[in-house]
Amino acid sequence: MKVLHLFSNAKWTGPAEPALNLCVALRALGVEADFACTPETAGGPHKIVMTARDRGIEPVLAFSLPKHRNPVMNWIDARRVRAFVQQRGYDLVHCHLDNDHRIAAGALRGLDVPLVRSNYAGEGLSPKMRPLIERTALLLEPSELARSADLRAFALPEAKTGVVPGAVDVERFDPARIVPDERAWLQIPRDAFVVGIVARMQTHRRYEDFFDAVKQLAEKHGNVHAVVVGRGTKQEQVAFKPVTERGLEQVVHFPGYVDGEDYVGMLKAFDTLVYLVPGSDGTCRTVREAMAMGKPVVAAKRGMLPEIVEDGGTGCVVDNTAHGLFQALDRLAVNRKLARRLGAAARETAQQRFALEVQAGRVRSLYESLLSGRRA
C-alpha cells in the first residue's frame, strides 16, 4: 500500500509532529507512507524537514503547500500533486490541514484515488469545510465528540468516519528514561508538590483559575510550586501580572518555551499536569504526553478532555471553576500515594491506547477497509 501524506505548514506546531509520527509508524507496519511538506525556506531547512530526516524520512519537497489558500499556488500544486500521484502509483492521499485538503481535492478530481483527512479539531470541523468533506472518502476523527459533531454537521454516513485517538511516543515519554533534571534547574525542593501547566499564554486559556487554585493550595500546604511552560504575546496580562497580584512570585516558575529533552524533563518534574482549555491542537496532545510520563492529569470538562482523562482512574475531571480545580489538586497534594497510583494507571493507558504503533495499526486497518470497499 502506497500513501502520500500532505502537510501545508512550515511551522513545527499543532499537528506537525503527530502527522510526521504517523508516517514513521505506518512505515514500521509496512505501509509505504511518504510525507510531503512545505519546502525549505530561504534561510535553510526548517524544523519539520530536519525532524523528518532525523526520523528516517526524506520528505517530498516538490510542492509549495502554503498554509493559507492561494488560488494560483494551489492550482499549480494541484497539477503537480496529480502528476506525482499518477507517476508514483499511490493508493491513497492523506491530508492533515485545510489547505492541503483543498489542493488534494483538486488534484484527485476524476482519479480513482481516495482522499483521507485527519481532523485535529477535538470538537469537529468548521461547517465551511462541507464542499471538501463531500469529496473525502474517509474522515479520521480524534474523539467521539468530534465524530458526532461532524456526522451531524455534514450529514455523513458513519462508514465515512473513523475514530483514531491521538498518539504519543511512549518510548520518548517514559518516566524511566534519564532526562534533564528540571527541578534542580528551577531550584524546586525534591519534596515539593509541583503543579505544571503547558499552554500558550492566551486570554481564553483560563490562567486566572489556575493561579487562584495555586494560591489556595500554597496557602494550605506551603511546600507547593507551580511551573508554567509556554509563552505568548499576552503573557504580561495573562500570567506575569496576575502572579504578582496574588503574591506568588516565589511559587510560580516561568521557564518559557521548552522543547526536546528539556520538555520531557519538565513533564517528569511535575507531580500533576493541569489542562483547562484545548488550544490550537484540539486533540490535547500534551495531556497524553504527561500521561505517558506517569503523571495524573487534572482536566476541565471542556472539549474532548473527558474522553482522554478518566476521572478517578488516570486523573481528575473537574468543573470549570477555580474552586473545583483547587479541590482536585488538594486531594492529590494530601494523598501522594493516590497521585502515584493515578499516574501509574495513566502510563498504562497511554501504552495501551495512545502508543504510535496502536494508532498506526488503526489507521492502516481503516485504509484497508476503505480500499477493499472501493474494489468491491
mmCIF file of C-alpha atoms in Angstrom:
data_model
loop_
_atom_site.group_PDB
_atom_site.id
_atom_site.type_symbol
_atom_site.label_atom_id
_atom_site.label_comp_id
_atom_site.label_asym_id
_atom_site.label_seq_id
_atom_site.Cartn_x
_atom_site.Cartn_y
_atom_site.Cartn_z
ATOM 1 C CA MET A 1 0.000 0.000 0.000
ATOM 2 C CA LYS A 2 1.367 3.426 -1.002
ATOM 3 C CA VAL A 3 0.104 6.577 0.687
ATOM 4 C CA LEU A 4 1.055 10.206 0.132
ATOM 5 C CA HIS A 5 0.649 12.475 3.176
ATOM 6 C CA LEU A 6 0.368 16.229 2.598
ATOM 7 C CA PHE A 7 1.139 18.847 5.255
ATOM 8 C CA SER A 8 0.708 22.522 4.312
ATOM 9 C CA ASN A 9 2.595 24.331 7.038
ATOM 10 C CA ALA A 10 6.236 25.225 7.601
ATOM 11 C CA LYS A 11 5.876 25.605 11.371
ATOM 12 C CA TRP A 12 6.577 22.904 13.937
ATOM 13 C CA THR A 13 3.299 23.414 15.722
ATOM 14 C CA GLY A 14 -0.034 21.728 16.356
ATOM 15 C CA PRO A 15 -0.430 18.675 14.098
ATOM 16 C CA ALA A 16 3.091 18.724 12.588
ATOM 17 C CA GLU A 17 4.645 16.126 14.865
ATOM 18 C CA PRO A 18 1.550 13.861 15.013
ATOM 19 C CA ALA A 19 1.355 13.812 11.212
ATOM 20 C CA LEU A 20 5.046 13.026 10.847
ATOM 21 C CA ASN A 21 4.990 10.414 13.613
ATOM 22 C CA LEU A 22 2.065 8.674 11.926
ATOM 23 C CA CYS A 23 4.095 8.305 8.723
ATOM 24 C CA VAL A 24 7.045 6.885 10.671
ATOM 25 C CA ALA A 25 4.807 4.392 12.490
ATOM 26 C CA LEU A 26 2.986 3.378 9.285
ATOM 27 C CA ARG A 27 6.325 2.633 7.625
ATOM 28 C CA ALA A 28 7.196 0.358 10.541
ATOM 29 C CA LEU A 29 3.990 -1.580 9.741
ATOM 30 C CA GLY A 30 4.895 -1.994 6.079
ATOM 31 C CA VAL A 31 2.919 0.892 4.576
ATOM 32 C CA GLU A 32 4.853 2.937 2.006
ATOM 33 C CA ALA A 33 3.991 6.300 3.548
ATOM 34 C CA ASP A 34 5.579 9.413 2.008
ATOM 35 C CA PHE A 35 5.437 12.791 3.730
ATOM 36 C CA ALA A 36 5.193 15.973 1.649
ATOM 37 C CA CYS A 37 5.515 19.339 3.362
ATOM 38 C CA THR A 38 6.299 22.966 2.647
ATOM 39 C CA PRO A 39 9.861 23.183 1.233
ATOM 40 C CA GLU A 40 12.859 24.746 2.910
ATOM 41 C CA THR A 41 12.807 28.494 3.373
ATOM 42 C CA ALA A 42 15.471 30.859 2.061
ATOM 43 C CA GLY A 43 17.241 30.530 5.393
ATOM 44 C CA GLY A 44 17.645 26.765 5.039
ATOM 45 C CA PRO A 45 15.752 23.669 6.165
ATOM 46 C CA HIS A 46 13.003 24.266 8.701
ATOM 47 C CA LYS A 47 12.279 22.080 11.698
ATOM 48 C CA ILE A 48 9.701 19.844 10.005
ATOM 49 C CA VAL A 49 12.157 18.963 7.251
ATOM 50 C CA MET A 50 15.034 18.410 9.664
ATOM 51 C CA THR A 51 12.934 16.327 12.051
ATOM 52 C CA ALA A 52 11.619 14.178 9.214
ATOM 53 C CA ARG A 53 15.172 13.411 8.151
ATOM 54 C CA ASP A 54 16.187 12.701 11.749
ATOM 55 C CA ARG A 55 13.371 10.157 11.931
ATOM 56 C CA GLY A 56 14.349 8.389 8.739
ATOM 57 C CA ILE A 57 12.013 10.033 6.228
ATOM 58 C CA GLU A 58 13.249 12.081 3.300
ATOM 59 C CA PRO A 59 10.322 14.499 2.850
ATOM 60 C CA VAL A 60 8.820 15.220 -0.539
ATOM 61 C CA LEU A 61 9.542 18.890 -1.280
ATOM 62 C CA ALA A 62 8.084 19.077 -4.779
ATOM 63 C CA PHE A 63 5.091 21.279 -3.891
ATOM 64 C CA SER A 64 4.615 24.747 -2.388
ATOM 65 C CA LEU A 65 1.904 23.681 0.106
ATOM 66 C CA PRO A 66 1.217 27.157 1.555
ATOM 67 C CA LYS A 67 -0.565 27.289 4.889
ATOM 68 C CA HIS A 68 -3.282 29.628 3.635
ATOM 69 C CA ARG A 69 -5.349 29.421 0.486
ATOM 70 C CA ASN A 70 -3.613 30.914 -2.531
ATOM 71 C CA PRO A 71 -5.567 30.414 -5.777
ATOM 72 C CA VAL A 72 -2.522 30.491 -8.063
ATOM 73 C CA MET A 73 -0.199 28.417 -5.914
ATOM 74 C CA ASN A 74 -2.976 25.947 -5.069
ATOM 75 C CA TRP A 75 -3.787 25.466 -8.764
ATOM 76 C CA ILE A 76 -0.115 24.827 -9.567
ATOM 77 C CA ASP A 77 0.216 22.452 -6.619
ATOM 78 C CA ALA A 78 -2.921 20.543 -7.603
ATOM 79 C CA ARG A 79 -1.469 19.884 -11.066
ATOM 80 C CA ARG A 80 1.853 18.812 -9.585
ATOM 81 C CA VAL A 81 0.273 16.567 -6.950
ATOM 82 C CA ARG A 82 -1.931 14.942 -9.592
ATOM 83 C CA ALA A 83 1.041 14.138 -11.820
ATOM 84 C CA PHE A 84 3.058 12.923 -8.819
ATOM 85 C CA VAL A 85 0.259 10.613 -7.645
ATOM 86 C CA GLN A 86 -0.163 9.132 -11.110
ATOM 87 C CA GLN A 87 3.572 8.720 -11.632
ATOM 88 C CA ARG A 88 4.211 7.058 -8.246
ATOM 89 C CA GLY A 89 1.028 4.984 -8.222
ATOM 90 C CA TYR A 90 -0.285 5.990 -4.789
ATOM 91 C CA ASP A 91 -3.320 4.130 -3.466
ATOM 92 C CA LEU A 92 -4.398 6.954 -1.144
ATOM 93 C CA VAL A 93 -3.719 10.612 -0.414
ATOM 94 C CA HIS A 94 -3.929 11.598 3.244
ATOM 95 C CA CYS A 95 -4.358 15.280 4.218
ATOM 96 C CA HIS A 96 -3.858 16.913 7.596
ATOM 97 C CA LEU A 97 -4.695 20.623 7.220
ATOM 98 C CA ASP A 98 -7.303 22.700 5.432
ATOM 99 C CA ASN A 99 -5.198 23.989 2.554
ATOM 100 C CA ASP A 100 -3.516 20.694 1.692
ATOM 101 C CA HIS A 101 -7.061 19.275 1.743
ATOM 102 C CA ARG A 102 -8.077 21.858 -0.889
ATOM 103 C CA ILE A 103 -5.033 21.088 -3.011
ATOM 104 C CA ALA A 104 -5.555 17.326 -2.836
ATOM 105 C CA ALA A 105 -9.267 17.581 -3.642
ATOM 106 C CA GLY A 106 -8.413 19.462 -6.813
ATOM 107 C CA ALA A 107 -5.564 17.104 -7.680
ATOM 108 C CA LEU A 108 -7.643 13.932 -7.340
ATOM 109 C CA ARG A 109 -10.691 15.135 -9.253
ATOM 110 C CA GLY A 110 -11.593 12.351 -11.682
ATOM 111 C CA LEU A 111 -8.918 9.958 -10.399
ATOM 112 C CA ASP A 112 -9.735 6.666 -8.708
ATOM 113 C CA VAL A 113 -7.588 7.555 -5.703
ATOM 114 C CA PRO A 114 -9.476 8.139 -2.443
ATOM 115 C CA LEU A 115 -8.825 11.153 -0.235
ATOM 116 C CA VAL A 116 -8.402 10.758 3.536
ATOM 117 C CA ARG A 117 -8.439 13.643 6.018
ATOM 118 C CA SER A 118 -7.263 13.707 9.619
ATOM 119 C CA ASN A 119 -9.188 16.088 11.846
ATOM 120 C CA TYR A 120 -7.275 17.688 14.732
ATOM 121 C CA ALA A 121 -10.215 19.761 15.995
ATOM 122 C CA GLY A 122 -11.388 17.947 19.098
ATOM 123 C CA GLU A 123 -14.947 19.230 18.751
ATOM 124 C CA GLY A 124 -15.397 18.841 14.991
ATOM 125 C CA LEU A 125 -14.505 20.691 11.795
ATOM 126 C CA SER A 126 -15.872 24.017 10.622
ATOM 127 C CA PRO A 127 -19.084 23.854 8.524
ATOM 128 C CA LYS A 128 -17.142 25.790 5.884
ATOM 129 C CA MET A 129 -15.364 22.532 5.071
ATOM 130 C CA ARG A 130 -18.534 20.936 3.660
ATOM 131 C CA PRO A 131 -17.516 21.099 -0.052
ATOM 132 C CA LEU A 132 -14.227 19.346 0.735
ATOM 133 C CA ILE A 133 -15.755 16.806 3.119
ATOM 134 C CA GLU A 134 -18.196 15.793 0.396
ATOM 135 C CA ARG A 135 -15.193 14.867 -1.786
ATOM 136 C CA THR A 136 -13.439 12.976 1.022
ATOM 137 C CA ALA A 137 -13.651 9.203 1.233
ATOM 138 C CA LEU A 138 -12.651 8.885 4.889
ATOM 139 C CA LEU A 139 -12.532 11.353 7.781
ATOM 140 C CA LEU A 140 -10.356 10.327 10.735
ATOM 141 C CA GLU A 141 -11.651 11.817 13.977
ATOM 142 C CA PRO A 142 -9.684 12.336 17.217
ATOM 143 C CA SER A 143 -12.663 11.738 19.506
ATOM 144 C CA GLU A 144 -16.241 10.517 19.665
ATOM 145 C CA LEU A 145 -17.225 14.127 20.381
ATOM 146 C CA ALA A 146 -15.695 15.300 17.097
ATOM 147 C CA ARG A 147 -17.133 12.366 15.191
ATOM 148 C CA SER A 148 -20.664 13.014 16.443
ATOM 149 C CA ALA A 149 -20.360 16.717 15.627
ATOM 150 C CA ASP A 150 -19.146 16.052 12.080
ATOM 151 C CA LEU A 151 -21.728 13.353 11.406
ATOM 152 C CA ARG A 152 -24.410 15.924 12.214
ATOM 153 C CA ALA A 153 -22.774 18.912 10.533
ATOM 154 C CA PHE A 154 -22.039 17.170 7.230
ATOM 155 C CA ALA A 155 -24.783 14.514 7.211
ATOM 156 C CA LEU A 156 -22.119 11.848 6.755
ATOM 157 C CA PRO A 157 -22.696 8.119 6.704
ATOM 158 C CA GLU A 158 -20.912 6.532 9.657
ATOM 159 C CA ALA A 159 -18.810 4.395 7.297
ATOM 160 C CA LYS A 160 -17.036 7.535 6.070
ATOM 161 C CA THR A 161 -15.629 8.267 9.532
ATOM 162 C CA GLY A 162 -13.358 6.505 11.991
ATOM 163 C CA VAL A 163 -12.154 7.473 15.451
ATOM 164 C CA VAL A 164 -8.363 7.445 15.783
ATOM 165 C CA PRO A 165 -7.191 8.770 19.164
ATOM 166 C CA GLY A 166 -4.103 10.927 19.097
ATOM 167 C CA ALA A 167 -0.826 9.133 19.657
ATOM 168 C CA VAL A 168 2.286 9.738 21.703
ATOM 169 C CA ASP A 169 5.793 8.300 21.554
ATOM 170 C CA VAL A 170 5.672 6.249 24.758
ATOM 171 C CA GLU A 171 9.357 5.398 24.434
ATOM 172 C CA ARG A 172 10.372 9.035 24.359
ATOM 173 C CA PHE A 173 7.878 9.962 27.078
ATOM 174 C CA ASP A 174 8.942 7.257 29.511
ATOM 175 C CA PRO A 175 9.368 8.076 33.218
ATOM 176 C CA ALA A 176 12.172 5.505 33.445
ATOM 177 C CA ARG A 177 14.383 7.421 30.992
ATOM 178 C CA ILE A 178 17.229 9.631 32.172
ATOM 179 C CA VAL A 179 16.367 13.195 31.162
ATOM 180 C CA PRO A 180 17.468 16.677 32.297
ATOM 181 C CA ASP A 181 16.708 17.402 35.957
ATOM 182 C CA GLU A 182 14.419 20.387 35.601
ATOM 183 C CA ARG A 183 13.563 20.522 39.308
ATOM 184 C CA ALA A 184 17.199 21.190 40.057
ATOM 185 C CA TRP A 185 17.385 23.785 37.264
ATOM 186 C CA LEU A 186 14.324 25.595 38.658
ATOM 187 C CA GLN A 187 15.629 25.176 42.235
ATOM 188 C CA ILE A 188 12.485 23.399 43.378
ATOM 189 C CA PRO A 189 12.858 21.220 46.510
ATOM 190 C CA ARG A 190 12.672 17.464 45.950
ATOM 191 C CA ASP A 191 9.780 17.066 48.386
ATOM 192 C CA ALA A 192 7.688 19.906 46.938
ATOM 193 C CA PHE A 193 4.334 19.242 45.300
ATOM 194 C CA VAL A 194 4.731 20.547 41.749
ATOM 195 C CA VAL A 195 1.763 21.524 39.625
ATOM 196 C CA GLY A 196 2.521 22.033 35.949
ATOM 197 C CA ILE A 197 0.652 23.629 33.080
ATOM 198 C CA VAL A 198 1.736 23.635 29.422
ATOM 199 C CA ALA A 199 -0.127 26.071 27.191
ATOM 200 C CA ARG A 200 0.288 29.284 25.249
ATOM 201 C CA MET A 201 -0.381 32.311 27.414
ATOM 202 C CA GLN A 202 -3.646 33.399 25.831
ATOM 203 C CA THR A 203 -6.629 35.096 27.409
ATOM 204 C CA HIS A 204 -9.024 32.191 26.804
ATOM 205 C CA ARG A 205 -6.857 29.538 28.493
ATOM 206 C CA ARG A 206 -8.263 30.280 31.998
ATOM 207 C CA TYR A 207 -4.940 31.063 33.647
ATOM 208 C CA GLU A 208 -6.802 33.079 36.270
ATOM 209 C CA ASP A 209 -8.431 29.862 37.511
ATOM 210 C CA PHE A 210 -5.053 28.159 37.625
ATOM 211 C CA PHE A 211 -3.381 30.917 39.663
ATOM 212 C CA ASP A 212 -6.344 31.197 42.042
ATOM 213 C CA ALA A 213 -6.209 27.455 42.702
ATOM 214 C CA VAL A 214 -2.419 27.512 43.146
ATOM 215 C CA LYS A 215 -2.726 30.370 45.649
ATOM 216 C CA GLN A 216 -5.226 28.396 47.761
ATOM 217 C CA LEU A 217 -3.046 25.299 47.513
ATOM 218 C CA ALA A 218 0.130 27.137 48.562
ATOM 219 C CA GLU A 219 -1.620 28.807 51.476
ATOM 220 C CA LYS A 220 -2.819 25.434 52.744
ATOM 221 C CA HIS A 221 0.253 23.290 52.160
ATOM 222 C CA GLY A 222 3.217 25.645 51.958
ATOM 223 C CA ASN A 223 5.614 23.412 50.022
ATOM 224 C CA VAL A 224 3.860 23.884 46.673
ATOM 225 C CA HIS A 225 5.352 25.089 43.394
ATOM 226 C CA ALA A 226 3.758 25.734 40.006
ATOM 227 C CA VAL A 227 5.533 25.633 36.644
ATOM 228 C CA VAL A 228 4.080 27.438 33.624
ATOM 229 C CA VAL A 229 5.598 26.134 30.384
ATOM 230 C CA GLY A 230 4.924 28.301 27.356
ATOM 231 C CA ARG A 231 4.869 31.882 26.194
ATOM 232 C CA GLY A 232 2.583 34.223 24.321
ATOM 233 C CA THR A 233 2.001 37.791 23.214
ATOM 234 C CA LYS A 234 -0.365 38.270 26.162
ATOM 235 C CA GLN A 235 1.936 36.791 28.792
ATOM 236 C CA GLU A 236 2.251 40.007 30.827
ATOM 237 C CA GLN A 237 -1.526 40.373 31.053
ATOM 238 C CA VAL A 238 -2.335 36.671 31.344
ATOM 239 C CA ALA A 239 0.429 35.418 33.634
ATOM 240 C CA PHE A 240 3.138 37.741 34.940
ATOM 241 C CA LYS A 241 0.843 40.445 36.340
ATOM 242 C CA PRO A 242 -1.684 38.003 37.919
ATOM 243 C CA VAL A 243 1.145 36.152 39.669
ATOM 244 C CA THR A 244 2.444 39.405 41.150
ATOM 245 C CA GLU A 245 -1.032 40.498 42.191
ATOM 246 C CA ARG A 246 -1.524 37.215 44.049
ATOM 247 C CA GLY A 247 1.882 37.305 45.692
ATOM 248 C CA LEU A 248 3.016 34.091 44.021
ATOM 249 C CA GLU A 249 6.422 35.232 42.776
ATOM 250 C CA GLN A 250 8.224 32.605 44.909
ATOM 251 C CA VAL A 251 5.757 29.871 43.994
ATOM 252 C CA VAL A 252 5.272 30.147 40.226
ATOM 253 C CA HIS A 253 8.130 29.487 37.773
ATOM 254 C CA PHE A 254 8.226 30.608 34.133
ATOM 255 C CA PRO A 255 10.787 28.569 32.142
ATOM 256 C CA GLY A 256 9.281 29.835 28.871
ATOM 257 C CA TYR A 257 9.069 27.701 25.749
ATOM 258 C CA VAL A 258 10.749 24.340 26.289
ATOM 259 C CA ASP A 259 11.362 21.589 23.727
ATOM 260 C CA GLY A 260 13.439 18.480 23.092
ATOM 261 C CA GLU A 261 14.734 16.550 26.077
ATOM 262 C CA ASP A 262 14.220 19.589 28.309
ATOM 263 C CA TYR A 263 10.487 19.342 27.633
ATOM 264 C CA VAL A 264 10.421 15.660 28.607
ATOM 265 C CA GLY A 265 12.391 16.518 31.740
ATOM 266 C CA MET A 266 9.931 19.290 32.571
ATOM 267 C CA LEU A 267 6.995 16.861 32.454
ATOM 268 C CA LYS A 268 8.953 14.484 34.660
ATOM 269 C CA ALA A 269 9.436 17.294 37.206
ATOM 270 C CA PHE A 270 5.662 17.661 37.673
ATOM 271 C CA ASP A 271 3.601 15.787 40.245
ATOM 272 C CA THR A 272 0.496 16.529 38.202
ATOM 273 C CA LEU A 273 -0.429 18.343 34.992
ATOM 274 C CA VAL A 274 -3.320 20.788 34.795
ATOM 275 C CA TYR A 275 -5.104 21.235 31.470
ATOM 276 C CA LEU A 276 -8.074 23.586 31.360
ATOM 277 C CA VAL A 277 -8.820 24.592 27.746
ATOM 278 C CA PRO A 278 -7.832 22.872 24.475
ATOM 279 C CA GLY A 279 -5.694 25.143 22.308
ATOM 280 C CA SER A 280 -4.711 25.117 18.638
ATOM 281 C CA ASP A 281 -4.259 21.356 18.916
ATOM 282 C CA GLY A 282 -7.783 20.368 19.906
ATOM 283 C CA THR A 283 -6.624 16.804 20.459
ATOM 284 C CA CYS A 284 -4.768 17.928 23.633
ATOM 285 C CA ARG A 285 -1.514 16.101 22.876
ATOM 286 C CA THR A 286 0.188 17.479 25.991
ATOM 287 C CA VAL A 287 -2.275 15.542 28.138
ATOM 288 C CA ARG A 288 -1.314 12.229 26.540
ATOM 289 C CA GLU A 289 2.387 13.067 26.850
ATOM 290 C CA ALA A 290 2.007 13.735 30.562
ATOM 291 C CA MET A 291 0.049 10.512 30.978
ATOM 292 C CA ALA A 292 2.814 8.592 29.211
ATOM 293 C CA MET A 293 5.226 10.132 31.736
ATOM 294 C CA GLY A 294 3.152 8.620 34.518
ATOM 295 C CA LYS A 295 1.553 11.870 35.670
ATOM 296 C CA PRO A 296 -2.074 12.188 36.771
ATOM 297 C CA VAL A 297 -3.869 14.910 34.840
ATOM 298 C CA VAL A 298 -6.356 17.351 36.324
ATOM 299 C CA ALA A 299 -8.550 18.361 33.396
ATOM 300 C CA ALA A 300 -11.607 20.559 32.999
ATOM 301 C CA LYS A 301 -14.846 19.384 31.435
ATOM 302 C CA ARG A 302 -14.089 21.039 28.135
ATOM 303 C CA GLY A 303 -13.763 19.653 24.630
ATOM 304 C CA MET A 304 -12.572 16.078 24.378
ATOM 305 C CA LEU A 305 -10.655 16.174 27.681
ATOM 306 C CA PRO A 306 -13.139 13.873 29.485
ATOM 307 C CA GLU A 307 -12.542 11.274 26.744
ATOM 308 C CA ILE A 308 -8.801 11.263 27.473
ATOM 309 C CA VAL A 309 -8.726 11.527 31.265
ATOM 310 C CA GLU A 310 -10.702 9.025 33.335
ATOM 311 C CA ASP A 311 -11.945 10.744 36.467
ATOM 312 C CA GLY A 312 -10.640 8.791 39.442
ATOM 313 C CA GLY A 313 -8.816 6.399 37.116
ATOM 314 C CA THR A 314 -5.978 8.292 35.423
ATOM 315 C CA GLY A 315 -6.584 11.713 36.926
ATOM 316 C CA CYS A 316 -9.372 14.099 37.861
ATOM 317 C CA VAL A 317 -12.011 15.760 35.694
ATOM 318 C CA VAL A 318 -13.258 18.922 37.375
ATOM 319 C CA ASP A 319 -15.905 21.550 36.803
ATOM 320 C CA ASN A 320 -14.836 24.741 35.093
ATOM 321 C CA THR A 321 -14.091 26.706 38.263
ATOM 322 C CA ALA A 322 -11.010 27.630 40.270
ATOM 323 C CA HIS A 323 -12.534 26.024 43.359
ATOM 324 C CA GLY A 324 -13.104 22.729 41.576
ATOM 325 C CA LEU A 325 -9.509 22.798 40.388
ATOM 326 C CA PHE A 326 -8.242 23.542 43.903
ATOM 327 C CA GLN A 327 -10.211 20.651 45.383
ATOM 328 C CA ALA A 328 -8.692 18.175 42.930
ATOM 329 C CA LEU A 329 -5.156 19.465 43.445
ATOM 330 C CA ASP A 330 -5.620 19.476 47.209
ATOM 331 C CA ARG A 331 -6.702 15.845 47.106
ATOM 332 C CA LEU A 332 -3.538 14.859 45.237
ATOM 333 C CA ALA A 333 -1.273 17.004 47.402
ATOM 334 C CA VAL A 334 -2.674 15.424 50.567
ATOM 335 C CA ASN A 335 -2.543 11.887 49.221
ATOM 336 C CA ARG A 336 0.699 11.445 47.280
ATOM 337 C CA LYS A 337 0.096 7.689 47.174
ATOM 338 C CA LEU A 338 -3.134 8.315 45.267
ATOM 339 C CA ALA A 339 -1.301 10.638 42.874
ATOM 340 C CA ARG A 340 1.279 7.944 42.152
ATOM 341 C CA ARG A 341 -1.421 5.302 41.643
ATOM 342 C CA LEU A 342 -3.302 7.506 39.176
ATOM 343 C CA GLY A 343 -0.032 8.289 37.434
ATOM 344 C CA ALA A 344 0.813 4.615 37.028
ATOM 345 C CA ALA A 345 -2.648 3.994 35.551
ATOM 346 C CA ALA A 346 -2.150 6.952 33.204
ATOM 347 C CA ARG A 347 1.114 5.449 31.955
ATOM 348 C CA GLU A 348 -0.557 2.084 31.341
ATOM 349 C CA THR A 349 -3.441 3.739 29.487
ATOM 350 C CA ALA A 350 -1.002 5.672 27.283
ATOM 351 C CA GLN A 351 0.798 2.451 26.368
ATOM 352 C CA GLN A 352 -2.423 0.606 25.558
ATOM 353 C CA ARG A 353 -4.417 3.355 23.818
ATOM 354 C CA PHE A 354 -2.078 6.125 22.670
ATOM 355 C CA ALA A 355 1.131 4.421 21.535
ATOM 356 C CA LEU A 356 2.236 5.264 17.991
ATOM 357 C CA GLU A 357 2.046 1.660 16.827
ATOM 358 C CA VAL A 358 -1.524 1.390 18.165
ATOM 359 C CA GLN A 359 -2.582 4.477 16.220
ATOM 360 C CA ALA A 360 -0.791 3.351 13.055
ATOM 361 C CA GLY A 361 -2.419 -0.072 13.260
ATOM 362 C CA ARG A 362 -5.837 1.542 13.500
ATOM 363 C CA VAL A 363 -5.135 3.844 10.540
ATOM 364 C CA ARG A 364 -3.772 1.002 8.408
ATOM 365 C CA SER A 365 -6.905 -1.036 9.162
ATOM 366 C CA LEU A 366 -9.118 1.873 8.080
ATOM 367 C CA TYR A 367 -7.055 2.308 4.899
ATOM 368 C CA GLU A 368 -7.501 -1.389 4.086
ATOM 369 C CA SER A 369 -11.243 -1.287 4.709
ATOM 370 C CA LEU A 370 -11.601 1.782 2.503
ATOM 371 C CA LEU A 371 -9.653 0.265 -0.383
ATOM 372 C CA SER A 372 -11.324 -3.154 -0.164
ATOM 373 C CA GLY A 373 -14.737 -1.485 -0.096
ATOM 374 C CA ARG A 374 -13.969 0.522 -3.203
ATOM 375 C CA ARG A 375 -12.701 -2.557 -5.027
ATOM 376 C CA ALA A 376 -15.866 -4.459 -4.090
#
